[in-house]
Coordinates of C-alpha atoms and ligand atoms in Angstrom, one line a residue:
X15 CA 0.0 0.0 0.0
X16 CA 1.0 3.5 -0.9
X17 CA 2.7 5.1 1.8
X18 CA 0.7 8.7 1.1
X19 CA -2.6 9.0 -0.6
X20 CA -1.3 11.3 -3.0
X21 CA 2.4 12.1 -4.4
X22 CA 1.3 15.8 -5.0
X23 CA -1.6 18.0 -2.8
X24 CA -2.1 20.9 -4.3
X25 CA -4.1 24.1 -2.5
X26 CA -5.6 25.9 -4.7
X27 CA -7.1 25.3 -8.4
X28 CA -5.7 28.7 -10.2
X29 CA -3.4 29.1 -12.7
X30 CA -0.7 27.6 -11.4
X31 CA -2.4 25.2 -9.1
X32 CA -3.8 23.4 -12.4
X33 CA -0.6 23.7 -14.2
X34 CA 1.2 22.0 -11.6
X35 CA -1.9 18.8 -11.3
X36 CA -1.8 18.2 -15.3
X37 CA 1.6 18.5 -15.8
X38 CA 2.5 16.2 -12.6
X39 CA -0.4 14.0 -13.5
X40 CA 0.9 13.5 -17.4
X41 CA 4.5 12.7 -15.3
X42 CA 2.6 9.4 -13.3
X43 CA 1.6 11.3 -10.1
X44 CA -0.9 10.8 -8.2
X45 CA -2.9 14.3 -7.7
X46 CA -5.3 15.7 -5.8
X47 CA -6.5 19.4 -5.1
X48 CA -8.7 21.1 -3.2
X49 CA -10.1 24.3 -4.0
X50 CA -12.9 25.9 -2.2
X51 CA -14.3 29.1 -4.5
X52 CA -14.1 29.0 -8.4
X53 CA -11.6 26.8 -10.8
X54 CA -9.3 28.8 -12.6
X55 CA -8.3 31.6 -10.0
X56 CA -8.6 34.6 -10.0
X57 CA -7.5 35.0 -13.3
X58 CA -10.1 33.6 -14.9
X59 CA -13.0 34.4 -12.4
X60 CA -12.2 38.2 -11.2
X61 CA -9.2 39.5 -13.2
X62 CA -7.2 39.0 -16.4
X63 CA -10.4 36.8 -18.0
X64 CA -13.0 39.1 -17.5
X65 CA -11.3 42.7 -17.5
X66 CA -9.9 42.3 -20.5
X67 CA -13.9 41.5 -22.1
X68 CA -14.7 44.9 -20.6
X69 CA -11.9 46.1 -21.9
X70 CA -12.7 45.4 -25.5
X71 CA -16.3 46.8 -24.7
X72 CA -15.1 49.8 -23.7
X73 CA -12.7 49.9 -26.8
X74 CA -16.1 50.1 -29.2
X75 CA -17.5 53.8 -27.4
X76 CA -13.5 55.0 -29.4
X77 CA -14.2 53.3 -32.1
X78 CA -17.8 54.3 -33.2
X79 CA -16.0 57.7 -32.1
X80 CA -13.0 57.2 -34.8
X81 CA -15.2 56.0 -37.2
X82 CA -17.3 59.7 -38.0
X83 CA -14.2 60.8 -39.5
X84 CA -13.7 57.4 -41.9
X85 CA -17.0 58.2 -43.6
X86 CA -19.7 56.4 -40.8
X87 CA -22.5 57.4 -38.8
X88 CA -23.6 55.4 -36.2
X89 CA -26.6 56.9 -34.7
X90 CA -28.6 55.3 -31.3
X91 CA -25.5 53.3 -30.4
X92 CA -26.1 52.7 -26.8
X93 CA -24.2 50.2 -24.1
X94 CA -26.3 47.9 -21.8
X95 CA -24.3 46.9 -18.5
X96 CA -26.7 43.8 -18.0
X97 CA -25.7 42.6 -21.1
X98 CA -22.0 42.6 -21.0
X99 CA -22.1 41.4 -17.6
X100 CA -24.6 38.1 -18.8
X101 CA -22.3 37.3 -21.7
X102 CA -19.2 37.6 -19.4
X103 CA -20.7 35.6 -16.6
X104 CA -22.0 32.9 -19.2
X105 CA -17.9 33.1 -20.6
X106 CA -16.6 32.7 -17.0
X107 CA -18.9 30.0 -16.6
X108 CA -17.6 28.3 -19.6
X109 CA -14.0 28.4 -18.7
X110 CA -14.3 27.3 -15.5
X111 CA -15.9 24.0 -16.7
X112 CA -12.6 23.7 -18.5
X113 CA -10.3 23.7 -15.8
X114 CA -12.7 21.4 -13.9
X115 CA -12.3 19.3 -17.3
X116 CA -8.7 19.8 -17.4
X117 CA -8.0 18.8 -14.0
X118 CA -10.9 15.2 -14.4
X119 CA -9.6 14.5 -17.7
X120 CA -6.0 14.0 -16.1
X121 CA -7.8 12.0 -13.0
X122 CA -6.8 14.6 -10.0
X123 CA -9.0 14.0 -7.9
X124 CA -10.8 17.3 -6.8
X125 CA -11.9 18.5 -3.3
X126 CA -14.6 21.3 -3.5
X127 CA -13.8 22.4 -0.5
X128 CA -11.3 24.6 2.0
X129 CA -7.7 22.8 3.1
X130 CA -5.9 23.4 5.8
X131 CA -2.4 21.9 6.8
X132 CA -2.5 19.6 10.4
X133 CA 1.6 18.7 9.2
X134 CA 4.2 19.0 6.6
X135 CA 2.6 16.0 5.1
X136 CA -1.3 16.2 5.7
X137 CA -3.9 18.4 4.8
X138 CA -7.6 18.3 6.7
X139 CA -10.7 18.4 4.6
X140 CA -14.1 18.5 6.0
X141 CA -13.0 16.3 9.0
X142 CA -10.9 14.1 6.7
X143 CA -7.1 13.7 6.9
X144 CA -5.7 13.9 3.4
X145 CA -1.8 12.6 3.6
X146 CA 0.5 13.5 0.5
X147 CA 4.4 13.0 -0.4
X148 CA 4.6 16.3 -1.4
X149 CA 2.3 19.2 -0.9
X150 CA 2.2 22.5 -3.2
X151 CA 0.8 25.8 -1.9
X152 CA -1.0 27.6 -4.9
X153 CA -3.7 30.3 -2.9
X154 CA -3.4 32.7 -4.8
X155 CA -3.7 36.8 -3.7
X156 CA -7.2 38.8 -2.3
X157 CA -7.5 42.5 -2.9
X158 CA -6.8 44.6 0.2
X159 CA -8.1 48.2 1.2
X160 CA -6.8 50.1 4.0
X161 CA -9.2 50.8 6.8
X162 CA -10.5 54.0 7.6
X163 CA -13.7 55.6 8.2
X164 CA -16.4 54.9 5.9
X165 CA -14.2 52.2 4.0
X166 CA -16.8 49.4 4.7
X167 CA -18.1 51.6 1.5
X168 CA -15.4 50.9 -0.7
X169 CA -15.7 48.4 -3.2
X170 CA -12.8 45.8 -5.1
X171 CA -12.0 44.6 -8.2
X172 CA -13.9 41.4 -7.2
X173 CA -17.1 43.3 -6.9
X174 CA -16.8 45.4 -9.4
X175 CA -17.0 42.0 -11.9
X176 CA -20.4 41.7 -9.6
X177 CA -22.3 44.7 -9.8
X178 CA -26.2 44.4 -10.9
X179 CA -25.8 48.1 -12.5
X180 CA -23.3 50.6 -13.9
X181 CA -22.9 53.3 -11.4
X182 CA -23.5 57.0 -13.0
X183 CA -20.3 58.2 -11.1
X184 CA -17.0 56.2 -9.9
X185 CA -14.1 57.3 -7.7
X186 CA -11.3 54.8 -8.7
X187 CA -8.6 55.0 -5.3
X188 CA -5.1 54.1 -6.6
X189 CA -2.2 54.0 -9.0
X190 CA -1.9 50.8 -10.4
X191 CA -2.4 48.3 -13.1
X192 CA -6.2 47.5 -11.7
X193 CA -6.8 51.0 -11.1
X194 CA -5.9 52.6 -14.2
X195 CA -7.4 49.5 -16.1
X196 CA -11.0 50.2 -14.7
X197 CA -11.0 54.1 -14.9
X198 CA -10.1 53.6 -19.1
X199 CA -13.0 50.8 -19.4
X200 CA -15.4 52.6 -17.1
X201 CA -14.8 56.1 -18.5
X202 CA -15.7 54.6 -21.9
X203 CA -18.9 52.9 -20.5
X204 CA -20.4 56.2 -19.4
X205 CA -19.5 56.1 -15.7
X206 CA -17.9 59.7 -14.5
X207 CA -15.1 58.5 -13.9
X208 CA -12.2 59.9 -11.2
X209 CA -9.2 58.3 -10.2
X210 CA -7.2 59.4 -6.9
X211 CA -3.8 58.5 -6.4
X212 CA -1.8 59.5 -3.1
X213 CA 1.5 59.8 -6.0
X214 CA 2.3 62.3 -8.6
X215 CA 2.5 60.3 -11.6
X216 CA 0.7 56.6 -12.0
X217 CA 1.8 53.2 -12.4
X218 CA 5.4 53.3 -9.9
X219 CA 7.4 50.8 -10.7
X220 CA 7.5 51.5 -14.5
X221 CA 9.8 53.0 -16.6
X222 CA 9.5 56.9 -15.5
X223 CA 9.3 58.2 -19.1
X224 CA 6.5 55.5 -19.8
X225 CA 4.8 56.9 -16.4
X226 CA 4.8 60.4 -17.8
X227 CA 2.8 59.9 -20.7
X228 CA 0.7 57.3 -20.1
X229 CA -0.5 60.1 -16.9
X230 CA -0.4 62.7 -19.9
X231 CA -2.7 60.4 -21.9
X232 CA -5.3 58.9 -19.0
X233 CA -5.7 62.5 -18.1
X234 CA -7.4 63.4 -21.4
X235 CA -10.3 60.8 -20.6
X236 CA -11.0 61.0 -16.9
X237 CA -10.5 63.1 -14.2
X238 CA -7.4 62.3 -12.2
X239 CA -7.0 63.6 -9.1
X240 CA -3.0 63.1 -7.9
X241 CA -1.2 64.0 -4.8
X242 CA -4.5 63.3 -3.0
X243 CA -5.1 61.0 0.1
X244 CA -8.6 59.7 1.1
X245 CA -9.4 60.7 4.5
X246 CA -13.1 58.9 5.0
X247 CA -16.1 58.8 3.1
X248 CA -19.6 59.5 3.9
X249 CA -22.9 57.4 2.9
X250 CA -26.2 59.4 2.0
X251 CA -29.2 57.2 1.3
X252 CA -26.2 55.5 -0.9
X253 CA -24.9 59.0 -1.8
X254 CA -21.2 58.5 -1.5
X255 CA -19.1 61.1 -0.7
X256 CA -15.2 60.8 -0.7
X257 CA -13.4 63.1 1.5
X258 CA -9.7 64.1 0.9
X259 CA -7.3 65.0 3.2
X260 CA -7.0 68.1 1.5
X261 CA -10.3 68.8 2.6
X262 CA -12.0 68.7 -0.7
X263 CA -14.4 66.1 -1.5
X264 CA -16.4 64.5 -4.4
X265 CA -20.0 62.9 -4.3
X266 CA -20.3 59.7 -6.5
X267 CA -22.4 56.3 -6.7
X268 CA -19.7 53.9 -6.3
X269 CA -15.7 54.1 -5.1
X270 CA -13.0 51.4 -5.8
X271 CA -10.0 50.6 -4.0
X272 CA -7.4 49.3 -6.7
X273 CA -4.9 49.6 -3.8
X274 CA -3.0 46.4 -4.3
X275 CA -3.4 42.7 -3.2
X276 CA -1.8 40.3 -0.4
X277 CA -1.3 36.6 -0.6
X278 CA -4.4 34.7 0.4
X279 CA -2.6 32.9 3.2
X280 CA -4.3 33.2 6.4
X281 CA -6.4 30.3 7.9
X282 CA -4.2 27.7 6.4
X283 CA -3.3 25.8 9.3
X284 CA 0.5 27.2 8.5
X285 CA 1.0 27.3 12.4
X286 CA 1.3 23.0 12.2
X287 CA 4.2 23.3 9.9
X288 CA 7.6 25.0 10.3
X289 CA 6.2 27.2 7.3
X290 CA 7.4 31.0 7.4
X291 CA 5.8 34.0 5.7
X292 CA 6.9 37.5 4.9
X293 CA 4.9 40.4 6.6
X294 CA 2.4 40.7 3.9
X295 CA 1.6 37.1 4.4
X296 CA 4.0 36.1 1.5
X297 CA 5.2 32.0 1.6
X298 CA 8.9 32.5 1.9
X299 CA 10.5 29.8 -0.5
X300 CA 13.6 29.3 -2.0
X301 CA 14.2 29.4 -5.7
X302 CA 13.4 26.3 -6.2
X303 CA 10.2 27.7 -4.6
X304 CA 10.4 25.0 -1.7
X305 CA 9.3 26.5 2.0
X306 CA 11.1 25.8 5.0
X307 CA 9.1 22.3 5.0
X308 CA 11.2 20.2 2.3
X309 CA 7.8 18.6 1.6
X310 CA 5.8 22.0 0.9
X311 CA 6.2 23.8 -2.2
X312 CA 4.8 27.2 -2.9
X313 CA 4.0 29.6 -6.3
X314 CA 2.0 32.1 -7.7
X315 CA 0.7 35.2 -6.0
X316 CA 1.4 33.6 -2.7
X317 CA 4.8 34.0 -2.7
X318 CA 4.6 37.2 -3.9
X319 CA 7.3 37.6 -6.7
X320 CA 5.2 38.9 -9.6
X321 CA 1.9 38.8 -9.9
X322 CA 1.0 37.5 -13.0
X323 CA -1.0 34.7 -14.4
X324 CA 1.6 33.2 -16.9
X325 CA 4.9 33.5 -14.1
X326 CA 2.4 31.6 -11.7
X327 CA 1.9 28.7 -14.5
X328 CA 5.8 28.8 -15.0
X329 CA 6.2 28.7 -11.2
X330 CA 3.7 25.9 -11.3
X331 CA 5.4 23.7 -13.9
X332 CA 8.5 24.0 -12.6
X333 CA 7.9 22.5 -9.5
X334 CA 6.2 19.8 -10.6
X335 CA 9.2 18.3 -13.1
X336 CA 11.2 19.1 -11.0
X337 CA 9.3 16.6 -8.4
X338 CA 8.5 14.0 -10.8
X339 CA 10.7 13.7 -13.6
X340 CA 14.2 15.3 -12.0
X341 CA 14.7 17.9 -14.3
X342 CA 15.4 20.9 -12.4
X343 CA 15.2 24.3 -14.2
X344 CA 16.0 27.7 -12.4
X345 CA 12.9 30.2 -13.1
X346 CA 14.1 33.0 -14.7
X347 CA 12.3 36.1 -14.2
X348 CA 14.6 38.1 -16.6
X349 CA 12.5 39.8 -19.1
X350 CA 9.0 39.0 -18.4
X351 CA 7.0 41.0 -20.5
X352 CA 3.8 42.4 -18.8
X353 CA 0.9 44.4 -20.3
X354 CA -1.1 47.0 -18.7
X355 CA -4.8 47.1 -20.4
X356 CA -5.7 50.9 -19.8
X357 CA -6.1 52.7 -22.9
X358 CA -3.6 53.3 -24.8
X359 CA -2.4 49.9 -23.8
X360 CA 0.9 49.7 -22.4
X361 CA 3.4 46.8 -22.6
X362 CA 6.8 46.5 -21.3
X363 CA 9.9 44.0 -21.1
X364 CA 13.0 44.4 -19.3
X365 CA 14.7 46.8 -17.8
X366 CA 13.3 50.9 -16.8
X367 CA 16.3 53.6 -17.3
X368 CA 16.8 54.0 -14.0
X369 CA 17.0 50.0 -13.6
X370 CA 19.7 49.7 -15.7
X371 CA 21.6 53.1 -15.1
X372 CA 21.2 52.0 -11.5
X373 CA 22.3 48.6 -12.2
X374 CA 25.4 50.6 -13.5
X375 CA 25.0 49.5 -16.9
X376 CA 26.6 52.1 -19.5
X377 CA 23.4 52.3 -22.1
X378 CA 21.8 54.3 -24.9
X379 CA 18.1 55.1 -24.6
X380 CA 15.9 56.1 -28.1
X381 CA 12.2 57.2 -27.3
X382 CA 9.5 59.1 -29.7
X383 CA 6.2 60.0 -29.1
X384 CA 4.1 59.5 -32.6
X385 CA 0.6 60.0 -33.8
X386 CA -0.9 57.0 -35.1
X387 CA -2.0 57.5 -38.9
X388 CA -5.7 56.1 -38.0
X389 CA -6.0 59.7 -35.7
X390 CA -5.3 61.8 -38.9
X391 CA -9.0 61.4 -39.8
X392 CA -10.3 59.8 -36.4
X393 CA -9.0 63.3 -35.2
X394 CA -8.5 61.8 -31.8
X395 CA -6.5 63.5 -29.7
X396 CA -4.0 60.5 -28.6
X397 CA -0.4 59.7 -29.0
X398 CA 1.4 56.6 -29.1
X399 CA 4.7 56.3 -27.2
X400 CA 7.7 53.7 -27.2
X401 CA 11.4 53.4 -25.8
X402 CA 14.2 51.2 -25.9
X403 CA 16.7 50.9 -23.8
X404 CA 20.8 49.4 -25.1
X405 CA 23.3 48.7 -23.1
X406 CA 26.3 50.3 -25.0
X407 CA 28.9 47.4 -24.2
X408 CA 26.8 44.6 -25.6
X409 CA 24.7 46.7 -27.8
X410 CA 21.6 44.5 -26.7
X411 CA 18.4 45.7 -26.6
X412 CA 18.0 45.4 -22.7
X413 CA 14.7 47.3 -22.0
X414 CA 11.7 48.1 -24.7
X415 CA 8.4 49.8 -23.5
X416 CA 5.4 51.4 -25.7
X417 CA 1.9 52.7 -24.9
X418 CA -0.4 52.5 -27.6
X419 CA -2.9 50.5 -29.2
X420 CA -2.5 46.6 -28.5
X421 CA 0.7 47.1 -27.0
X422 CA 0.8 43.6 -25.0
X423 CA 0.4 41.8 -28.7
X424 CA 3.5 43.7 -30.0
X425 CA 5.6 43.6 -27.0
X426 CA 5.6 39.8 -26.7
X427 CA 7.2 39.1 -29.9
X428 CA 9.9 41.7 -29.1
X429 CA 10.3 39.8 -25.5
X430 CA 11.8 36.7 -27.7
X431 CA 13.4 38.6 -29.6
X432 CA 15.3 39.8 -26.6
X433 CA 15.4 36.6 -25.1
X434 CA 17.4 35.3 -28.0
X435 CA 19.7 38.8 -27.5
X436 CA 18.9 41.1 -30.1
X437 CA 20.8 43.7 -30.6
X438 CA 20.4 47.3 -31.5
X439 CA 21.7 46.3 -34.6
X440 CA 19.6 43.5 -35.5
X441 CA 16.9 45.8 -34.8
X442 CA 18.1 48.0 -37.2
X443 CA 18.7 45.5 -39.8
X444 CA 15.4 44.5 -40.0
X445 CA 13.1 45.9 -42.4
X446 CA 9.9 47.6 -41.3
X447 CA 6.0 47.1 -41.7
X448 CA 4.7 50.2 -43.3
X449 CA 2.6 51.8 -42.3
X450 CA 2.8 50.5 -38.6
X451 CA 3.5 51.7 -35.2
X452 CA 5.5 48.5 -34.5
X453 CA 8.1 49.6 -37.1
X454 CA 9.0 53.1 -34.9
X455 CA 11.0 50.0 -33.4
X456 CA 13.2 49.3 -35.6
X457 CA 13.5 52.7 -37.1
X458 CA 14.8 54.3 -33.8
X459 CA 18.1 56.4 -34.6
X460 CA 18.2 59.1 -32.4
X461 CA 19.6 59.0 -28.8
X462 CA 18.3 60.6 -25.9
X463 CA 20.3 61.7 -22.7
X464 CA 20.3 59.6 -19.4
X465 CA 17.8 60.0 -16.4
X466 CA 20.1 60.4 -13.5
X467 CA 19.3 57.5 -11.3
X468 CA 18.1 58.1 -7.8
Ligands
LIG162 P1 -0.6 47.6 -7.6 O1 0.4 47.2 -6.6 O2 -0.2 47.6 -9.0 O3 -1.1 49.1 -7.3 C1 -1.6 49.5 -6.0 C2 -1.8 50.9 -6.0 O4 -2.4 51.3 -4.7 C3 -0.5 51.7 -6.0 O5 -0.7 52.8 -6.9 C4 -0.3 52.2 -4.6 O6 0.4 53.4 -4.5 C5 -1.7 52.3 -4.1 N1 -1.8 52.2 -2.7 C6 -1.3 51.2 -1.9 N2 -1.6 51.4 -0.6 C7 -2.3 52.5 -0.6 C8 -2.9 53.2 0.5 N3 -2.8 52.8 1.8 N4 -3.5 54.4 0.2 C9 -3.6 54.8 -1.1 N5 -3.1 54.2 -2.1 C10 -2.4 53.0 -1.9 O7 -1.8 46.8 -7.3 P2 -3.1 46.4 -8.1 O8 -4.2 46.2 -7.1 O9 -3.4 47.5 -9.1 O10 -2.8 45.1 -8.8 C11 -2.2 44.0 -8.1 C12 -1.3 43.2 -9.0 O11 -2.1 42.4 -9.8 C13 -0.4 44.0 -9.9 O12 0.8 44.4 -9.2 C14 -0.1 43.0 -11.0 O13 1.0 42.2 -10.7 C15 -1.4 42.2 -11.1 N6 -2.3 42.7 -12.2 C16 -1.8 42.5 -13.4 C17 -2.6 43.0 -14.5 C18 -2.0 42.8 -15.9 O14 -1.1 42.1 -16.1 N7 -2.6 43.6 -16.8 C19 -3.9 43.6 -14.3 C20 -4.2 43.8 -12.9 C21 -3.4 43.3 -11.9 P3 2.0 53.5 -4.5 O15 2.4 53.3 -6.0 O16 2.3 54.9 -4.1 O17 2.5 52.5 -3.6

């Protein structure tokens, strides 16, 4: 008889909770998972899946905009919330049979329910001791909201996927990828739209050139309200009213807190095991993402490395050949492209300026701003904006950012590109698709003097 019931336990059916079950499963093992809320994660159930569906709604209000000036008229287009919401619920639905699929059709055997660890090797389940060889921590991340008065108001990205209605008026709270993707979408939907971030310029962490335009840009469509700190907010017969700590205030039907998200890691039973976590709840693992248990594994947004659906399915992967067929690959987070869905989209691989001058790298940076040819007759007011980044010594291409339209599409090919070490040369060597905004990239001769780093 087996010494465990399962050779892999894995917490958590998300992205890469399910990518660790098949691809251990396909490898002989035997799986089981519990998850206790909706297959696929968040990703598919509350985030990447569904925003990017209200993204492309949103995209149509700019397009039967841009069309007047191609020759259309489009009169009585008008945008039904309900709708939307039905054919993305019916979508969600849809997917998450999949991964329930996925996870049958490789015979893991699935608990619907909440785990919790009672040792390094055992997980309890509704009463029931579940014992594997190996056990894989894939929870996933929860939005989080500071507390303050009135904040039992605020709303998160998870309910905002939720709501029955559009709200006339939206205060969005925040600087980040969530926050500046749901003030483009709900701007275009026809909710007044405000975003409030306690910064000068949005998205930190990107490339501060990048940061300057796309704040340029998402402050031709919505208000944005910077420097600002929430103080509390008020409730009048479902009158919200936000109020700053510069005393000034705004009244509005619904308010968001895009202000980040923590590993979903409390209420785990952790305290049984020798497991350690980071102050924001983070598993601490090593990089070959095993916790201070040699039988627990951890990935994804639990561990709190980057947040991103396909790092988490990388993460997940990784672990499980390593466990079950030896081979043992480092995870490289060098280059990860990412792609922020406000509009213009932005997309970005490697490093920032100040990354690499920091990083004492000896480089050459090209940026332009350009206006697409569609906006000559749309007449839109909206630019397009891209950079690269070379370290001089190499002449590699070592950081490449754009805002503009479909940015994340374009920005992943480039990402192999410099993978496989392109050069500023090779760039330049290759011929361009005309008319395109993708050929500014290889068309890029002018330099551009340094950022001083800080
Ligand atoms: P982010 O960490 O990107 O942004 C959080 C924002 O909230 C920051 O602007 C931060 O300000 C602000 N903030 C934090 N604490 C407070 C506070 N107490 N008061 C006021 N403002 C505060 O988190 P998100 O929630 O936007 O997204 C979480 C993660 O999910 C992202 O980092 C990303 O990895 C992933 N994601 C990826 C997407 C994609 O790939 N397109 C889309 C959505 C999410 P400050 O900058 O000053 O710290």
């Amino acid at each position: 008889m087996a010494e465990y019931d399962f050779d892999l336990f894995v917490i958590g059916a998300g992205s890469g909770g399910v990518r660790a079950c098949r691809i251990a499963a396909n490898l002989g093992a035997r799986v089981g998972v519990a998850e206790e809320r909706y297959f696929g994660g968040t990703c598919v159930n509350v985030g990447c899946v569904p925003k990017k569906l209200f993204s492309y709604a949103a995209h149509y209000r700019d397009d039967f905009q841009d069309s007047a000036g191609f020759g259309w008229s489009i009169q009585g287009a008008r945008f039904d919330w309900q709708k939307l919401k039905e054919n993305k619920d019916n979508e969600i639905n849809r997917l998450n049979g999949i991964y329930k699929a996925i996870l049958d059709n490789n015979n893991v055997t699935v608990f619907q329910s909440r785990a919790r660890f009672k040792s390094a090797h055992e997980v309890e389940i509704d009463g029931k001791v579940i014992t594997a060889k190996y056990i894989l921590i894939a929870v996933g991340g929860w939005p989080w909201a500071p507390e303050y008065e009135g904040s039992q108001y605020l709303l998160n990205s998870n309910d905002i996927f939720a709501m029955e209605s559009l709200p006339e008026s939206m205060v969005i709270i925040g600087g980040g990828y969530i926050a500046v993707e749901f003030a483009s979408i709900f701007t275009r939907l026809g909710c007044e739209t405000t975003l409030v971030y306690r910064g000068n310029k949005l998205l930190r962490g990107f490339d501060e050139d990048v940061r300057d335009f796309i704040t340029a840009e998402l402050g031709k469509d919505f208000t944005l309200k910077l420097d600002t700190d929430v103080k509390k907010i008020t409730n009048n017969n479902n009158q919200l009213t936000v109020h700053f700590k510069d005393e000034s205030q705004i009244e509005c039907q619904a308010v968001l807190s895009a202000t980040g998200r923590k590993p979903m890691t409390a209420d785990l039973g952790l305290e049984n095991t020798a497991i350690k976590t980071s102050k924001s709840g983070a598993i601490i693992v090593t990089d070959e993402f095993c916790t201070d248990e040699p039988s627990v594994y951890a990935v994804g947004d639990a561990i709190d490395r980057i947040a991103l659906t396909p790092v988490a399915l990388a993460e997940g992967q990784l672990v499980a050949r390593a466990l079950f067929s030896g081979e043992s690959r480092a995870m490289s987070y060098k280059n990860v492209p990412s792609a922020v869905f406000c509009h213009p989209n932005l997309g970005t691989v490697g490093l920032t300026e100040i990354e690499a001058v920091e990083a004492k790298l000896d480089v050459d940076v090209y940026m332009a701003s350009v206006r697409q040819l569609k906006h000559t007759l749309s007449g839109r007011n909206e630019m397009s904006f891209i950079k690269l980044i070379v370290d001089k010594v190499s002449d590699r291409v070592i950081g490449l950012h754009m805002a503009g339209p479909d940015a994340g599409e374009l920005v992943q090919g480039f990402a192999v590109a410099m993978n496989s070490g392109a050069t500023k040369a090779d760039f330049d060597n290759t011929i361009g698709i005309h008319p395109t905004l993708a050929e500014e990239f290889v068309t890029m001769r002018t330099k551009r003097k340094l950022h001083k780093a800080n």
